[in-house]
Amino acid sequence: GAVVSQHPSRVICKSGTSVKIECRSLDFQATTMFWYRQFPKQSLMLMATSNEGSKATYEQGVEKDKFLINHASLTLSTLTVTSAHPEDSSFYICSARDSGGGNQPQHFGDGTRLSIL
Amino acid sequence: SQQGEEDPQALSIQEGENATMNCSYKTSINNLQWYRQNSGRGLVHLILIRSNEREKHSGRLRVTLDTSKKSSSLLITASRAADTASYFCATDDRNTGGFKTIFGAGTRLFVKA
């Protein structure tokens, strides 16, 4: 089945560091990828929609200068948390939808647990 | 913003029992999906039911959809300890052309061996 690889799985770093998370679709092309944030025991909150070759679409309340998204190819999207602070600590999950669109399920990466000290 | 409400928030049952989780949503949908998440992992797609379908089966899973009540249920029969996970319903928001997926709050299922 379709596989999405997310890397790294865990990051621990000091406050002020910028952290890049990669999301790759391994066996299908994804013109659109999604980035979610999940707090403990809560659901996924959509942060932004990453569009190949164009600017990402951010959800209300998500700072685009804080969470930089780049979708340079049909199989790779990156999320960079700039100048991370302890409140940015969270579980970040990416997903990709096969180009079939609306009635296709999303395929999720295994998530990145970000801990800012 | 999330539009799905799920109940119960947490469910603890004995192995072999059936587990039923419910989901309600607010907007018009193209389809509704159920996902599973093991602790600290990504989501795994379980089943998709289209808006014109009422019931769907996949192995030990049975999903119903009532668009008049804007609700869905997921039934796991003959549960196993390995079914312990969080379960989320998700809908493709028709207001965005079915493009954006909105997740419910989730039900944490614990199956005791």
CSV table of N, CA and C in Angstrom, one decimal, chain A residues 32 34 36 38 41-46 49 51 57-59 91 93 97 101-111 113, chain B residues 1-2 6 30-31 33 35 37 39-45 48 50 88 92 97-106 108:
chain,number,residue,atom,x,y,z
A,32,THR,N,-0.5,17.4,-3.2
A,32,THR,CA,-0.9,18.0,-1.9
A,32,THR,C,-0.5,17.2,-0.7
A,34,PHE,N,-0.5,17.4,3.7
A,34,PHE,CA,-1.1,18.1,4.9
A,34,PHE,C,-0.2,18.0,6.1
A,36,TYR,N,-0.2,18.4,10.2
A,36,TYR,CA,-1.1,18.4,11.4
A,36,TYR,C,-0.2,18.6,12.7
A,38,GLN,N,-0.6,17.7,16.9
A,38,GLN,CA,-1.4,16.9,17.8
A,38,GLN,C,-0.9,17.1,19.2
A,41,LYS,N,-3.4,13.3,23.9
A,41,LYS,CA,-4.7,12.9,24.1
A,41,LYS,C,-5.8,13.8,23.4
A,42,GLN,N,-5.3,14.5,22.4
A,42,GLN,CA,-6.2,15.3,21.6
A,42,GLN,C,-6.2,14.8,20.1
A,43,SER,N,-7.1,15.4,19.3
A,43,SER,CA,-7.1,15.1,17.9
A,43,SER,C,-6.1,15.8,17.1
A,44,LEU,N,-6.1,15.6,15.8
A,44,LEU,CA,-5.2,16.2,14.9
A,44,LEU,C,-5.8,17.6,14.6
A,45,MET,N,-4.9,18.6,14.6
A,45,MET,CA,-5.3,19.9,14.2
A,45,MET,C,-4.6,20.3,12.9
A,46,LEU,N,-5.3,20.5,11.8
A,46,LEU,CA,-4.7,20.9,10.6
A,46,LEU,C,-4.0,22.2,10.7
A,49,THR,N,-1.9,23.3,4.4
A,49,THR,CA,-2.0,22.4,3.2
A,49,THR,C,-0.8,22.8,2.3
A,51,ASN,N,1.1,22.7,-1.1
A,51,ASN,CA,0.8,22.5,-2.5
A,51,ASN,C,2.1,22.5,-3.3
A,57,THR,N,-1.1,26.8,2.0
A,57,THR,CA,-2.3,27.4,2.6
A,57,THR,C,-2.4,27.1,4.1
A,58,TYR,N,-2.4,28.2,4.9
A,58,TYR,CA,-2.3,28.0,6.3
A,58,TYR,C,-3.7,28.1,6.9
A,59,GLU,N,-4.0,27.4,8.0
A,59,GLU,CA,-5.2,27.5,8.7
A,59,GLU,C,-5.2,28.8,9.6
A,91,PHE,N,3.5,16.9,18.8
A,91,PHE,CA,3.6,15.8,17.9
A,91,PHE,C,3.1,16.3,16.5
A,93,ILE,N,2.4,15.7,12.5
A,93,ILE,CA,2.2,14.5,11.6
A,93,ILE,C,1.9,15.1,10.2
A,97,ARG,N,-2.3,12.8,0.1
A,97,ARG,CA,-3.4,12.1,-0.5
A,97,ARG,C,-3.0,11.8,-2.0
A,101,GLY,N,-7.6,12.4,-5.3
A,101,GLY,CA,-8.4,13.5,-4.8
A,101,GLY,C,-9.4,13.1,-3.8
A,102,GLY,N,-10.6,13.8,-3.9
A,102,GLY,CA,-11.6,13.8,-2.9
A,102,GLY,C,-12.0,12.5,-2.2
A,103,ASN,N,-12.2,11.4,-2.9
A,103,ASN,CA,-12.6,10.2,-2.3
A,103,ASN,C,-11.5,9.2,-1.9
A,104,GLN,N,-10.3,9.7,-1.9
A,104,GLN,CA,-9.1,8.9,-1.6
A,104,GLN,C,-8.8,9.2,-0.1
A,105,PRO,N,-8.4,8.1,0.6
A,105,PRO,CA,-8.0,8.4,2.0
A,105,PRO,C,-6.6,9.0,2.0
A,106,GLN,N,-6.3,9.6,3.2
A,106,GLN,CA,-5.0,10.1,3.3
A,106,GLN,C,-4.0,9.1,3.9
A,107,HIS,N,-2.8,9.2,3.5
A,107,HIS,CA,-1.8,8.3,4.0
A,107,HIS,C,-0.9,9.1,4.9
A,108,PHE,N,-0.7,8.6,6.2
A,108,PHE,CA,0.0,9.4,7.2
A,108,PHE,C,1.4,8.9,7.4
A,109,GLY,N,2.3,9.9,7.7
A,109,GLY,CA,3.6,9.5,8.2
A,109,GLY,C,3.5,9.1,9.7
A,110,ASP,N,4.6,8.6,10.2
A,110,ASP,CA,4.5,8.1,11.6
A,110,ASP,C,4.7,9.3,12.7
A,111,GLY,N,4.8,10.5,12.2
A,111,GLY,CA,4.9,11.6,13.1
A,111,GLY,C,6.3,11.9,13.6
A,113,ARG,N,8.0,13.7,17.0
A,113,ARG,CA,7.8,14.3,18.3
A,113,ARG,C,8.9,15.3,18.6
B,1,SER,N,-10.8,24.1,12.0
B,1,SER,CA,-11.4,23.7,13.3
B,1,SER,C,-12.0,22.3,13.1
B,2,GLN,N,-12.0,21.6,14.2
B,2,GLN,CA,-12.6,20.2,14.1
B,2,GLN,C,-14.1,20.3,14.1
B,6,GLU,N,-16.9,12.9,19.0
B,6,GLU,CA,-17.0,11.5,19.2
B,6,GLU,C,-17.3,11.1,20.6
B,30,ASN,N,-18.6,14.6,1.6
B,30,ASN,CA,-18.5,13.7,0.5
B,30,ASN,C,-18.4,12.2,1.0
B,31,ASN,N,-17.6,12.1,2.0
B,31,ASN,CA,-17.5,10.7,2.6
B,31,ASN,C,-17.0,10.9,4.1
B,33,GLN,N,-14.5,8.9,7.0
B,33,GLN,CA,-13.5,7.9,7.1
B,33,GLN,C,-13.2,7.6,8.6
B,35,TYR,N,-10.1,6.2,11.2
B,35,TYR,CA,-8.7,6.0,11.3
B,35,TYR,C,-8.4,5.5,12.7
B,37,GLN,N,-5.1,5.1,15.5
B,37,GLN,CA,-3.8,5.7,15.9
B,37,GLN,C,-3.3,4.9,17.1
B,39,SER,N,-0.4,4.6,20.0
B,39,SER,CA,0.2,5.7,20.8
B,39,SER,C,1.5,6.1,20.2
B,40,GLY,N,1.6,7.4,19.9
B,40,GLY,CA,2.9,8.0,19.4
B,40,GLY,C,3.2,7.7,18.0
B,41,ARG,N,2.1,7.2,17.2
B,41,ARG,CA,2.4,6.9,15.8
B,41,ARG,C,1.4,7.7,14.9
B,42,GLY,N,1.6,7.5,13.6
B,42,GLY,CA,0.7,8.2,12.7
B,42,GLY,C,-0.6,7.4,12.6
B,43,LEU,N,-1.5,7.9,11.8
B,43,LEU,CA,-2.8,7.3,11.6
B,43,LEU,C,-2.8,6.3,10.5
B,44,VAL,N,-3.6,5.3,10.8
B,44,VAL,CA,-3.8,4.2,9.8
B,44,VAL,C,-5.3,4.3,9.3
B,45,HIS,N,-5.4,4.3,8.0
B,45,HIS,CA,-6.8,4.3,7.5
B,45,HIS,C,-7.5,3.0,7.6
B,48,LEU,N,-13.5,3.7,4.6
B,48,LEU,CA,-14.1,4.9,4.1
B,48,LEU,C,-15.6,4.6,3.6
B,50,ARG,N,-18.9,6.3,1.7
B,50,ARG,CA,-19.3,7.4,0.9
B,50,ARG,C,-20.7,8.0,1.5
B,88,PHE,N,-10.3,7.7,15.3
B,88,PHE,CA,-10.8,9.0,14.9
B,88,PHE,C,-11.7,8.8,13.6
B,92,ASP,N,-14.4,14.7,4.8
B,92,ASP,CA,-13.9,15.6,3.8
B,92,ASP,C,-14.9,16.7,3.7
B,97,GLY,N,-14.7,21.7,-1.3
B,97,GLY,CA,-14.7,20.8,-2.5
B,97,GLY,C,-14.3,19.4,-2.1
B,98,GLY,N,-14.4,19.0,-0.8
B,98,GLY,CA,-14.0,17.7,-0.4
B,98,GLY,C,-12.5,17.6,-0.2
B,99,PHE,N,-11.9,18.7,-0.2
B,99,PHE,CA,-10.4,18.7,-0.3
B,99,PHE,C,-9.8,18.6,1.1
B,100,LYS,N,-10.4,19.2,2.1
B,100,LYS,CA,-9.8,19.3,3.4
B,100,LYS,C,-10.5,18.2,4.3
B,101,THR,N,-9.7,17.5,5.1
B,101,THR,CA,-10.2,16.5,6.0
B,101,THR,C,-10.2,17.0,7.4
B,102,ILE,N,-11.3,16.9,8.0
B,102,ILE,CA,-11.5,17.4,9.4
B,102,ILE,C,-11.6,16.2,10.3
B,103,PHE,N,-10.9,16.1,11.4
B,103,PHE,CA,-10.9,15.0,12.3
B,103,PHE,C,-11.7,15.2,13.5
B,104,GLY,N,-12.4,14.2,14.0
B,104,GLY,CA,-13.1,14.2,15.3
B,104,GLY,C,-12.1,14.2,16.4
B,105,ALA,N,-12.7,14.3,17.6
B,105,ALA,CA,-11.9,14.3,18.8
B,105,ALA,C,-11.3,13.0,19.2
B,106,GLY,N,-11.9,11.9,18.7
B,106,GLY,CA,-11.3,10.6,18.9
B,106,GLY,C,-11.8,9.9,20.1
B,108,ARG,N,-10.6,6.8,22.8
B,108,ARG,CA,-9.4,6.0,23.2
B,108,ARG,C,-10.0,4.7,23.7
